[in-house]
Amino acid sequence: MPLHPLLINGEWRQAQAAADSFSASNPTTGEALAEVYPVSGWQDIEEMVAAGQEAAVALRQTSPETIAAFLERYAGAIEARADQIAQAAHEETGLPLQPRLRNGEMSRTVDQLRQAAAAARERSWSQATIDSEANIRSRFEALGGPVVVMGPNNFPLAFNAISGGDFAAAIAAGNPVIAKAHPGHPTTTRLLAEAACEALQESDAPPAMVQLFYHIEPEDGLRLVADDRVKATAFTGSRRAGMALKRAAEEAGNLIYLEMSSVNPVFILPGALAERGAEIAAAFYASCTMGTGQFCTNPGLVIVQKGARSEAFLDEAQRLFAQQENGVLLAEGGVAHLVEAVAALQDNGAELLCGGQPAEGPGYRFQNTLLRASGEQFLADAEGLQTEAFGPASVVVFARDAEQMVQIAEALEGNLTAGIYSASGEEDEALYERLSPVLREKVGRLLNDKMPTGVAVTAAMVHGGPYPATGHPGFTAVGIPAALLRFAARRSYDNVRHHRLPVELQNENPTGEMWRYVDGRWTQGDV
């Protein structure tokens, strides 16, 4: 079967010098799928970067309305192909077709594209600031070059490199995107790219605003993120790959935004266990095994205090983990990763209670896995017991007392989330007030009385956190318009003549309401 072409500068072209080829596999059966894709050489990437640079120049003269209209057309084109795209994603990832892909993730994907369109049109994300007395004005605006997006395997639609939140934010901010497909779902990505190409053809936007390749050799990936024409990279994936990309980009002085790993600790306080221990155990099991545990917000670490109620909680959780059906992993490599991670947790003192091995059945499966450790063991090797087991696995740590719970919180690495379950009354309030400020500095999102797996697509959401969960604590990968600021530069206009200013910085503003700083105060609306 011939190799599928790349999307370069508005055209579907065969790879010029493919280094190799690959096919995805069906995780439920382990069998290779029929479609064959190229591993591009640098010549293809060079063409994309050069075209992306030209597109960035053209986008300086492209209206926000044109960008918004493209995003809306793209959302509609995805909806027109929704059944085909969802079916491809199901075959390539093993994730449930209904309701996960066709309903939930598909809806989220087109919704965030439309949210990005609204942000591009409304422009408040630019945070236009005007000092009339000094005649100095500033705003956020596009970076001025292509943005590279490398998406993960676990959300083939909503985080896809060519349709997900990073893509939507970069485009809405006025940047061209060079998307790298995840090799686990290339056909899904190709079908999305066909929808994007259709929307581009109906648009006045430059054709190289959206480009796609499927895979490259690791050394070319490092070269790409370090290329001085590339203005930023967004990557979601493993810490090992993320750290290599981070070093290459930062040594070249380039921006890179990383989402790498997180164990998302959940602290369950004594009063909460007394009130609803079994209910929390069920929520913990459901969260840890949702999507076979392959969520970046999976609760991989739970902290309780020693006592009979904590033992009862663990017994109920273990019963659920051991008795329920084992799910399908996204890829064969996920099985090997879990074997390695569970062994590392045991080597660092955790006791295996159930699971811990590849599961029987076709395809790629792993047993639901639960481990336990003492607070003393955790504090003796906090790094080792925070090893991320990306799958249906978690460690329950038994703290000696409230003081040790706080010490465990202080020993945590940076994470995307942390949760605290507490009593409905005042019983846990004192301990909560000690834990909360410690955890607040460790995570991007602090939760109360809920598990962390759900990430709502809302302007108030923060999907980020301190290193090593991400590369920078000041960004969010979910939540428009804030997510756009990763792909924007703050630029000032000093004594620039009025007719030469960007429209957001002109006193007479025809584009609608937005936040501005005028004469020393923030104002919403026309000035």
Short mmCIF file of C-alpha atoms in Angstrom, two decimals:
data_model
loop_
_atom_site.label_atom_id
_atom_site.label_comp_id
_atom_site.label_asym_id
_atom_site.label_seq_id
_atom_site.Cartn_x
_atom_site.Cartn_y
_atom_site.Cartn_z
CA MET A 1 0.00 0.00 0.00
CA PRO A 2 1.39 3.48 -0.88
CA LEU A 3 2.34 5.90 1.85
CA HIS A 4 -0.21 8.54 2.75
CA PRO A 5 0.86 12.08 1.77
CA LEU A 6 1.75 15.00 4.01
CA LEU A 7 -0.09 18.33 4.16
CA ILE A 8 2.45 20.96 3.09
CA ASN A 9 1.54 24.55 2.24
CA GLY A 10 -2.05 23.72 1.35
CA GLU A 11 -1.25 20.64 -0.76
CA TRP A 12 -1.18 16.90 -0.11
CA ARG A 13 2.30 15.74 -1.16
CA GLN A 14 4.22 12.50 -0.96
CA ALA A 15 7.16 12.52 1.44
CA GLN A 16 10.27 13.38 -0.56
CA ALA A 17 12.74 11.11 1.21
CA ALA A 18 10.90 9.05 3.79
CA ALA A 19 13.33 7.65 6.34
CA ASP A 20 10.96 4.76 7.06
CA SER A 21 7.26 3.92 7.27
CA PHE A 22 4.87 2.71 9.96
CA SER A 23 1.33 1.56 10.62
CA ALA A 24 -0.76 1.97 13.75
CA SER A 25 -2.19 -1.08 15.51
CA ASN A 26 -5.58 -1.93 16.98
CA PRO A 27 -5.01 -2.12 20.75
CA THR A 28 -7.97 -4.43 21.32
CA THR A 29 -6.47 -7.11 19.06
CA GLY A 30 -2.80 -6.18 18.75
CA GLU A 31 -3.05 -6.42 14.97
CA ALA A 32 -1.47 -3.88 12.63
CA LEU A 33 -3.89 -1.69 10.69
CA ALA A 34 -3.70 -1.44 6.91
CA GLU A 35 -2.89 2.26 6.44
CA VAL A 36 0.82 3.05 5.97
CA TYR A 37 2.43 6.40 6.82
CA PRO A 38 5.87 7.94 6.21
CA VAL A 39 8.57 8.74 8.72
CA SER A 40 9.61 12.05 7.19
CA GLY A 41 13.16 13.12 6.54
CA TRP A 42 14.35 16.66 7.19
CA GLN A 43 13.63 17.83 3.64
CA ASP A 44 9.87 17.59 4.26
CA ILE A 45 10.21 19.39 7.59
CA GLU A 46 12.34 22.13 6.05
CA GLU A 47 9.59 22.84 3.50
CA MET A 48 6.98 23.06 6.24
CA VAL A 49 9.05 25.42 8.39
CA ALA A 50 9.80 27.70 5.43
CA ALA A 51 6.13 27.73 4.40
CA GLY A 52 5.08 28.31 7.99
CA GLN A 53 7.40 31.29 8.21
CA GLU A 54 5.80 32.79 5.09
CA ALA A 55 2.35 32.10 6.51
CA ALA A 56 3.27 33.96 9.69
CA VAL A 57 4.10 37.03 7.62
CA ALA A 58 0.80 36.74 5.76
CA LEU A 59 -1.11 36.33 9.02
CA ARG A 60 0.06 39.78 10.13
CA GLN A 61 -2.32 41.15 7.50
CA THR A 62 -5.04 38.55 8.08
CA SER A 63 -8.05 39.77 10.00
CA PRO A 64 -9.19 38.15 13.25
CA GLU A 65 -12.52 37.56 11.51
CA THR A 66 -10.80 35.41 8.87
CA ILE A 67 -9.11 33.28 11.53
CA ALA A 68 -12.35 32.95 13.50
CA ALA A 69 -14.27 31.97 10.38
CA PHE A 70 -11.68 29.27 9.57
CA LEU A 71 -12.00 27.77 13.05
CA GLU A 72 -15.77 27.72 12.79
CA ARG A 73 -15.70 26.15 9.32
CA TYR A 74 -13.24 23.58 10.59
CA ALA A 75 -15.53 22.65 13.48
CA GLY A 76 -18.36 22.19 11.01
CA ALA A 77 -16.19 20.09 8.67
CA ILE A 78 -15.27 17.81 11.58
CA GLU A 79 -18.94 17.39 12.46
CA ALA A 80 -19.69 16.42 8.87
CA ARG A 81 -17.11 13.62 9.16
CA ALA A 82 -17.78 12.81 12.81
CA ASP A 83 -18.77 9.17 12.38
CA GLN A 84 -15.75 8.36 10.20
CA ILE A 85 -13.30 10.19 12.47
CA ALA A 86 -14.67 8.63 15.66
CA GLN A 87 -14.56 5.14 14.11
CA ALA A 88 -10.92 5.61 13.10
CA ALA A 89 -10.05 6.83 16.60
CA HIS A 90 -11.80 3.81 18.11
CA GLU A 91 -9.84 1.39 15.93
CA GLU A 92 -6.51 3.09 16.60
CA THR A 93 -6.84 3.65 20.37
CA GLY A 94 -9.30 1.03 21.63
CA LEU A 95 -11.22 3.79 23.41
CA PRO A 96 -14.99 3.25 23.44
CA LEU A 97 -16.78 4.57 20.36
CA GLN A 98 -19.86 5.46 22.42
CA PRO A 99 -20.09 7.54 24.47
CA ARG A 100 -16.40 8.41 24.84
CA LEU A 101 -15.33 9.30 21.31
CA ARG A 102 -18.38 9.97 19.17
CA ASN A 103 -20.26 11.92 21.82
CA GLY A 104 -18.01 13.18 24.59
CA GLU A 105 -14.64 13.86 23.00
CA MET A 106 -16.04 14.85 19.62
CA SER A 107 -18.31 17.45 21.23
CA ARG A 108 -15.44 18.78 23.32
CA THR A 109 -13.22 19.10 20.25
CA VAL A 110 -15.60 21.15 18.13
CA ASP A 111 -16.68 23.19 21.16
CA GLN A 112 -13.14 24.31 21.95
CA LEU A 113 -12.54 25.18 18.29
CA ARG A 114 -15.61 27.41 18.46
CA GLN A 115 -14.47 28.89 21.76
CA ALA A 116 -11.14 29.69 20.10
CA ALA A 117 -13.00 31.31 17.21
CA ALA A 118 -14.90 33.51 19.64
CA ALA A 119 -11.64 34.51 21.35
CA ALA A 120 -9.98 35.33 18.03
CA ARG A 121 -12.92 37.53 17.08
CA GLU A 122 -13.48 39.21 20.46
CA ARG A 123 -9.75 39.92 21.12
CA SER A 124 -9.87 40.48 24.88
CA TRP A 125 -7.08 37.88 25.19
CA SER A 126 -4.70 40.48 23.74
CA GLN A 127 -5.02 42.44 27.01
CA ALA A 128 -4.68 45.77 25.25
CA THR A 129 -3.21 48.39 27.59
CA ILE A 130 -3.28 52.12 26.90
CA ASP A 131 -1.49 54.87 28.81
CA SER A 132 -2.95 57.94 27.09
CA GLU A 133 -0.83 60.46 28.95
CA ALA A 134 2.48 58.84 27.95
CA ASN A 135 1.05 57.67 24.61
CA ILE A 136 2.41 54.17 25.22
CA ARG A 137 0.27 51.18 24.34
CA SER A 138 0.82 47.43 24.43
CA ARG A 139 -0.91 44.16 23.72
CA PHE A 140 -0.29 40.44 23.24
CA GLU A 141 -0.01 39.44 19.60
CA ALA A 142 1.12 36.51 17.46
CA LEU A 143 4.67 35.22 17.85
CA GLY A 144 5.62 35.81 14.23
CA GLY A 145 6.55 32.28 13.17
CA PRO A 146 5.23 28.72 13.08
CA VAL A 147 4.19 26.85 16.22
CA VAL A 148 4.89 23.11 16.40
CA VAL A 149 2.23 21.01 18.15
CA MET A 150 2.94 17.43 19.25
CA GLY A 151 -0.16 15.77 20.67
CA PRO A 152 -0.57 12.73 22.95
CA ASN A 153 -2.14 9.33 22.35
CA ASN A 154 -4.81 9.34 25.05
CA PHE A 155 -7.11 12.03 23.58
CA PRO A 156 -7.08 11.42 19.81
CA LEU A 157 -9.57 14.23 19.14
CA ALA A 158 -9.59 16.83 21.91
CA PHE A 159 -5.79 16.95 22.28
CA ASN A 160 -4.90 15.94 18.74
CA ALA A 161 -2.05 17.99 17.28
CA ILE A 162 -4.28 19.23 14.47
CA SER A 163 -7.62 19.68 16.26
CA GLY A 164 -6.99 19.91 19.99
CA GLY A 165 -6.65 22.69 22.50
CA ASP A 166 -3.03 23.57 21.70
CA PHE A 167 -3.83 23.78 17.99
CA ALA A 168 -6.94 25.90 18.57
CA ALA A 169 -5.12 28.30 20.90
CA ALA A 170 -2.13 28.78 18.59
CA ILE A 171 -4.34 29.44 15.56
CA ALA A 172 -6.65 31.80 17.45
CA ALA A 173 -3.62 33.83 18.54
CA GLY A 174 -2.70 34.26 14.88
CA ASN A 175 0.08 31.69 14.44
CA PRO A 176 0.53 29.02 11.77
CA VAL A 177 0.73 25.46 13.13
CA ILE A 178 2.93 22.56 12.07
CA ALA A 179 1.23 19.51 13.54
CA LYS A 180 3.00 16.25 14.28
CA ALA A 181 0.56 13.34 14.38
CA HIS A 182 0.89 10.82 17.19
CA PRO A 183 1.99 7.52 15.61
CA GLY A 184 -0.72 5.76 17.60
CA HIS A 185 -3.54 7.39 15.63
CA PRO A 186 -2.31 8.65 12.24
CA THR A 187 -5.52 7.90 10.34
CA THR A 188 -7.60 9.85 12.84
CA THR A 189 -5.21 12.76 12.42
CA ARG A 190 -5.26 12.52 8.62
CA LEU A 191 -9.05 12.65 8.56
CA LEU A 192 -9.01 15.70 10.81
CA ALA A 193 -6.40 17.30 8.56
CA GLU A 194 -8.62 16.71 5.53
CA ALA A 195 -11.38 18.64 7.33
CA ALA A 196 -8.92 21.43 8.15
CA CYS A 197 -7.73 21.56 4.54
CA GLU A 198 -11.32 21.87 3.32
CA ALA A 199 -11.94 24.73 5.74
CA LEU A 200 -8.72 26.45 4.62
CA GLN A 201 -9.73 26.23 0.97
CA GLU A 202 -12.92 28.10 1.84
CA SER A 203 -10.94 30.73 3.75
CA ASP A 204 -8.75 33.72 2.95
CA ALA A 205 -6.16 32.48 5.46
CA PRO A 206 -2.71 31.49 4.11
CA PRO A 207 -2.60 27.83 3.02
CA ALA A 208 0.37 27.02 5.26
CA MET A 209 -1.53 28.11 8.36
CA VAL A 210 -2.12 24.37 8.98
CA GLN A 211 0.42 21.70 7.99
CA LEU A 212 0.84 18.04 8.98
CA PHE A 213 3.48 15.35 9.15
CA TYR A 214 3.12 11.95 10.78
CA HIS A 215 6.45 10.98 12.30
CA ILE A 216 10.16 11.84 12.26
CA GLU A 217 13.36 10.41 13.68
CA PRO A 218 14.12 11.61 17.23
CA GLU A 219 17.12 13.66 16.16
CA ASP A 220 14.98 15.55 13.65
CA GLY A 221 12.41 16.23 16.36
CA LEU A 222 15.13 17.84 18.48
CA ARG A 223 16.33 19.80 15.45
CA LEU A 224 12.81 21.03 14.74
CA VAL A 225 12.07 22.43 18.20
CA ALA A 226 15.49 24.14 18.18
CA ASP A 227 15.05 25.75 14.74
CA ASP A 228 15.19 29.52 15.16
CA ARG A 229 12.25 29.93 12.75
CA VAL A 230 10.00 27.94 15.09
CA LYS A 231 8.60 30.33 17.68
CA ALA A 232 7.10 27.82 20.14
CA THR A 233 6.39 24.13 20.64
CA ALA A 234 3.55 22.49 22.56
CA PHE A 235 4.17 18.89 23.63
CA THR A 236 2.06 16.45 25.63
CA GLY A 237 3.62 13.08 26.42
CA SER A 238 6.18 11.26 28.52
CA ARG A 239 8.67 12.95 30.80
CA ARG A 240 11.57 11.26 29.03
CA ALA A 241 10.65 12.66 25.61
CA GLY A 242 9.53 15.99 27.05
CA MET A 243 12.81 16.58 28.86
CA ALA A 244 14.84 15.85 25.71
CA LEU A 245 12.73 18.32 23.74
CA LYS A 246 12.95 20.87 26.56
CA ARG A 247 16.75 20.77 26.56
CA ALA A 248 16.95 21.15 22.78
CA ALA A 249 14.46 24.04 22.62
CA GLU A 250 15.82 25.96 25.59
CA GLU A 251 19.44 25.62 24.51
CA ALA A 252 18.36 27.35 21.31
CA GLY A 253 16.39 29.98 23.22
CA ASN A 254 13.03 28.73 21.92
CA LEU A 255 9.74 28.55 23.79
CA ILE A 256 8.40 25.11 24.64
CA TYR A 257 5.30 24.23 26.65
CA LEU A 258 5.28 20.73 28.08
CA GLU A 259 2.78 18.52 29.81
CA MET A 260 4.80 15.54 30.96
CA SER A 261 3.69 13.59 34.02
CA SER A 262 1.62 13.83 37.18
CA VAL A 263 0.50 11.49 39.99
CA ASN A 264 -2.29 13.86 41.12
CA PRO A 265 -2.27 13.16 44.88
CA VAL A 266 -5.57 12.86 46.73
CA PHE A 267 -5.64 13.43 50.50
CA ILE A 268 -8.60 11.82 52.27
CA LEU A 269 -9.00 13.28 55.76
CA PRO A 270 -10.31 11.26 58.72
CA GLY A 271 -13.71 12.92 58.95
CA ALA A 272 -14.42 12.27 55.27
CA LEU A 273 -13.59 8.57 55.69
CA ALA A 274 -15.91 8.36 58.71
CA GLU A 275 -18.77 9.94 56.75
CA ARG A 276 -18.47 8.27 53.36
CA GLY A 277 -15.45 5.98 53.10
CA ALA A 278 -17.09 3.40 50.82
CA GLU A 279 -18.42 6.14 48.53
CA ILE A 280 -14.95 7.67 48.21
CA ALA A 281 -13.43 4.24 47.52
CA ALA A 282 -15.88 3.77 44.64
CA ALA A 283 -15.07 7.23 43.26
CA PHE A 284 -11.35 6.47 43.56
CA TYR A 285 -11.70 3.19 41.67
CA ALA A 286 -13.81 4.78 38.93
CA SER A 287 -11.38 7.66 38.49
CA CYS A 288 -8.25 5.50 38.53
CA THR A 289 -9.57 3.06 35.93
CA MET A 290 -11.43 5.52 33.68
CA GLY A 291 -9.96 5.21 30.20
CA THR A 292 -7.89 2.30 31.63
CA GLY A 293 -6.12 4.86 33.80
CA GLN A 294 -4.65 6.69 30.82
CA PHE A 295 -5.63 10.20 31.84
CA CYS A 296 -2.96 12.76 32.75
CA THR A 297 -5.14 13.55 35.78
CA ASN A 298 -5.37 9.94 36.96
CA PRO A 299 -5.16 9.71 40.82
CA GLY A 300 -1.92 7.76 41.14
CA LEU A 301 -1.33 8.57 44.81
CA VAL A 302 -3.79 8.57 47.72
CA ILE A 303 -2.86 9.64 51.26
CA VAL A 304 -4.86 8.61 54.36
CA GLN A 305 -4.14 8.45 58.09
CA LYS A 306 -3.61 5.13 59.83
CA GLY A 307 -6.70 3.68 61.42
CA ALA A 308 -9.56 1.21 61.09
CA ARG A 309 -11.53 3.43 58.71
CA SER A 310 -8.53 3.81 56.42
CA GLU A 311 -8.07 0.05 56.36
CA ALA A 312 -11.75 -0.37 55.52
CA PHE A 313 -11.36 2.17 52.71
CA LEU A 314 -8.41 0.26 51.30
CA ASP A 315 -10.20 -3.08 51.60
CA GLU A 316 -13.13 -1.74 49.58
CA ALA A 317 -10.84 -0.17 46.99
CA GLN A 318 -8.87 -3.40 46.68
CA ARG A 319 -12.08 -5.39 46.23
CA LEU A 320 -13.14 -3.11 43.37
CA PHE A 321 -9.72 -3.11 41.72
CA ALA A 322 -9.39 -6.90 41.91
CA GLN A 323 -12.90 -7.86 40.82
CA GLN A 324 -13.54 -5.50 37.93
CA GLU A 325 -12.69 -6.15 34.29
CA ASN A 326 -9.30 -5.06 32.98
CA GLY A 327 -9.36 -2.44 30.24
CA VAL A 328 -7.41 -1.99 27.01
CA LEU A 329 -4.26 0.12 26.90
CA LEU A 330 -3.55 2.50 24.05
CA ALA A 331 -0.37 0.82 22.84
CA GLU A 332 1.93 -2.13 23.40
CA GLY A 333 4.49 0.19 24.94
CA GLY A 334 2.00 1.00 27.69
CA VAL A 335 2.18 -2.57 28.96
CA ALA A 336 5.97 -2.47 29.19
CA HIS A 337 5.83 0.93 30.91
CA LEU A 338 3.44 -0.35 33.57
CA VAL A 339 5.53 -3.45 34.25
CA GLU A 340 8.55 -1.19 34.74
CA ALA A 341 6.71 1.40 36.85
CA VAL A 342 5.07 -1.13 39.19
CA ALA A 343 8.43 -2.85 39.68
CA ALA A 344 10.01 0.53 40.51
CA LEU A 345 7.29 1.28 43.09
CA GLN A 346 7.87 -2.10 44.71
CA ASP A 347 11.64 -1.61 44.68
CA ASN A 348 11.07 1.68 46.52
CA GLY A 349 9.04 0.05 49.30
CA ALA A 350 5.45 -0.21 48.10
CA GLU A 351 3.59 -3.46 48.74
CA LEU A 352 1.60 -4.92 45.84
CA LEU A 353 -1.97 -5.68 46.90
CA CYS A 354 -3.49 -6.73 43.59
CA GLY A 355 -2.71 -6.71 39.88
CA GLY A 356 0.75 -5.73 38.76
CA GLN A 357 0.91 -7.90 35.63
CA PRO A 358 -0.19 -7.84 31.99
CA ALA A 359 -3.75 -9.15 31.79
CA GLU A 360 -4.98 -12.07 29.76
CA GLY A 361 -6.86 -11.46 26.55
CA PRO A 362 -6.16 -10.11 23.08
CA GLY A 363 -4.43 -6.83 22.48
CA TYR A 364 -2.74 -4.67 25.10
CA ARG A 365 -4.11 -5.11 28.62
CA PHE A 366 -2.90 -4.69 32.19
CA GLN A 367 -4.42 -5.73 35.48
CA ASN A 368 -6.01 -3.12 37.73
CA THR A 369 -3.23 -2.52 40.24
CA LEU A 370 -3.21 -1.26 43.81
CA LEU A 371 -0.22 -0.83 46.12
CA ARG A 372 0.28 0.47 49.64
CA ALA A 373 3.11 2.14 51.52
CA SER A 374 3.67 3.76 54.89
CA GLY A 375 4.28 7.43 55.42
CA GLU A 376 7.78 6.60 56.62
CA GLN A 377 8.51 4.72 53.41
CA PHE A 378 7.21 7.59 51.32
CA LEU A 379 9.30 10.20 53.10
CA ALA A 380 12.39 7.98 52.86
CA ASP A 381 12.07 7.85 49.06
CA ALA A 382 9.50 10.39 47.94
CA GLU A 383 10.86 10.54 44.40
CA GLY A 384 10.73 6.78 43.93
CA LEU A 385 7.20 6.47 45.28
CA GLN A 386 6.03 9.21 42.94
CA THR A 387 6.95 7.12 39.90
CA GLU A 388 4.12 7.62 37.44
CA ALA A 389 2.37 4.37 36.47
CA PHE A 390 0.37 5.55 33.46
CA GLY A 391 -2.55 3.17 33.58
CA PRO A 392 -4.99 1.62 36.07
CA ALA A 393 -2.58 1.76 39.03
CA SER A 394 -2.31 3.72 42.25
CA VAL A 395 -0.46 3.78 45.57
CA VAL A 396 -2.24 4.34 48.90
CA VAL A 397 0.06 5.85 51.53
CA PHE A 398 -0.80 5.49 55.23
CA ALA A 399 0.44 8.51 57.17
CA ARG A 400 1.13 8.09 60.87
CA ASP A 401 -0.78 11.24 61.85
CA ALA A 402 -1.79 14.71 60.69
CA GLU A 403 1.76 16.00 61.00
CA GLN A 404 3.05 13.31 58.69
CA MET A 405 0.30 14.06 56.17
CA VAL A 406 1.62 17.61 55.96
CA GLN A 407 5.18 16.33 55.59
CA ILE A 408 4.08 14.11 52.71
CA ALA A 409 2.44 17.11 51.04
CA GLU A 410 5.66 19.09 51.42
CA ALA A 411 7.64 16.26 49.77
CA LEU A 412 5.48 16.15 46.63
CA GLU A 413 6.75 17.11 43.20
CA GLY A 414 4.86 19.56 41.02
CA ASN A 415 1.59 18.05 39.75
CA LEU A 416 -1.33 19.01 37.57
CA THR A 417 -3.84 18.46 40.38
CA ALA A 418 -4.26 17.64 44.04
CA GLY A 419 -7.47 16.85 45.87
CA ILE A 420 -8.63 16.97 49.47
CA TYR A 421 -11.66 15.06 50.78
CA SER A 422 -12.89 16.44 54.11
CA ALA A 423 -15.86 16.09 56.41
CA SER A 424 -19.00 18.10 55.67
CA GLY A 425 -18.74 19.65 59.12
CA GLU A 426 -15.80 21.26 60.92
CA GLU A 427 -14.03 18.06 61.95
CA ASP A 428 -11.30 18.24 59.30
CA GLU A 429 -11.05 22.01 59.01
CA ALA A 430 -7.84 22.45 61.01
CA LEU A 431 -6.00 19.81 59.00
CA TYR A 432 -7.40 21.19 55.75
CA GLU A 433 -6.06 24.63 56.61
CA ARG A 434 -2.59 23.13 57.10
CA LEU A 435 -2.63 21.03 53.93
CA SER A 436 -4.24 23.46 51.54
CA PRO A 437 -1.52 26.15 51.40
CA VAL A 438 1.17 23.49 50.93
CA LEU A 439 -0.70 21.80 48.10
CA ARG A 440 -1.69 25.12 46.56
CA GLU A 441 1.97 25.72 45.63
CA LYS A 442 2.41 22.21 44.25
CA VAL A 443 -0.38 22.06 41.65
CA GLY A 444 -2.23 23.98 38.99
CA ARG A 445 -5.70 22.83 40.10
CA LEU A 446 -6.73 22.17 43.70
CA LEU A 447 -9.92 20.12 44.13
CA ASN A 448 -12.25 19.58 47.09
CA ASP A 449 -14.34 16.44 47.51
CA LYS A 450 -13.99 15.14 43.96
CA MET A 451 -11.55 13.07 41.93
CA PRO A 452 -9.35 14.89 39.41
CA THR A 453 -10.01 13.07 36.12
CA GLY A 454 -12.60 15.46 34.69
CA VAL A 455 -11.15 18.57 33.01
CA ALA A 456 -13.94 20.98 32.10
CA VAL A 457 -13.41 23.14 29.01
CA THR A 458 -14.11 26.46 30.66
CA ALA A 459 -12.30 29.79 30.79
CA ALA A 460 -11.67 29.26 34.51
CA MET A 461 -9.90 25.91 34.09
CA VAL A 462 -6.16 25.52 34.72
CA HIS A 463 -4.61 22.44 33.15
CA GLY A 464 -1.01 23.03 34.05
CA GLY A 465 1.16 23.10 37.12
CA PRO A 466 4.70 23.34 38.46
CA TYR A 467 7.64 21.39 37.06
CA PRO A 468 7.92 18.46 36.39
CA ALA A 469 4.20 18.14 35.60
CA THR A 470 4.80 20.86 33.02
CA GLY A 471 7.70 22.98 31.90
CA HIS A 472 6.23 26.25 33.21
CA PRO A 473 3.74 26.96 36.02
CA GLY A 474 2.31 30.07 34.39
CA PHE A 475 0.33 28.43 31.60
CA THR A 476 -2.77 26.37 31.06
CA ALA A 477 -3.38 23.99 28.16
CA VAL A 478 -7.16 24.12 28.74
CA GLY A 479 -9.21 27.27 29.22
CA ILE A 480 -9.73 29.86 26.52
CA PRO A 481 -8.73 32.69 26.32
CA ALA A 482 -5.89 32.11 28.84
CA ALA A 483 -4.48 29.21 26.80
CA LEU A 484 -3.77 31.58 23.90
CA LEU A 485 -1.13 33.50 25.87
CA ARG A 486 1.38 30.65 25.48
CA PHE A 487 1.52 31.48 21.79
CA ALA A 488 1.69 35.27 22.07
CA ALA A 489 4.31 37.95 22.63
CA ARG A 490 3.75 41.14 24.61
CA ARG A 491 4.63 44.11 22.37
CA SER A 492 4.59 47.84 23.03
CA TYR A 493 3.86 50.83 20.79
CA ASP A 494 5.51 54.06 22.02
CA ASN A 495 4.26 57.33 20.50
CA VAL A 496 3.15 55.46 17.37
CA ARG A 497 0.78 57.49 15.23
CA HIS A 498 -2.84 56.65 15.77
CA HIS A 499 -3.62 55.34 12.28
CA ARG A 500 -0.63 52.96 12.48
CA LEU A 501 -1.75 51.28 15.69
CA PRO A 502 -3.43 47.88 15.91
CA VAL A 503 -7.16 48.37 16.24
CA GLU A 504 -7.21 47.21 19.87
CA LEU A 505 -4.85 50.05 20.75
CA GLN A 506 -6.79 52.81 19.04
CA ASN A 507 -9.05 54.93 21.19
CA GLU A 508 -11.88 54.54 18.68
CA ASN A 509 -12.44 50.80 18.77
CA PRO A 510 -14.90 49.35 16.23
CA THR A 511 -14.40 45.70 17.13
CA GLY A 512 -16.61 45.43 20.21
CA GLU A 513 -16.07 45.09 23.91
CA MET A 514 -12.74 44.15 25.45
CA TRP A 515 -10.70 44.88 28.54
CA ARG A 516 -8.37 47.83 28.33
CA TYR A 517 -6.18 49.81 30.66
CA VAL A 518 -6.92 53.46 29.95
CA ASP A 519 -5.64 56.45 31.91
CA GLY A 520 -4.68 54.30 34.86
CA ARG A 521 -7.80 52.16 35.10
CA TRP A 522 -9.28 49.02 33.53
CA THR A 523 -12.36 49.57 31.41
CA GLN A 524 -14.53 47.08 29.58
CA GLY A 525 -16.03 48.26 26.31
CA ASP A 526 -15.43 51.09 23.87
CA VAL A 527 -13.39 54.04 25.03
#
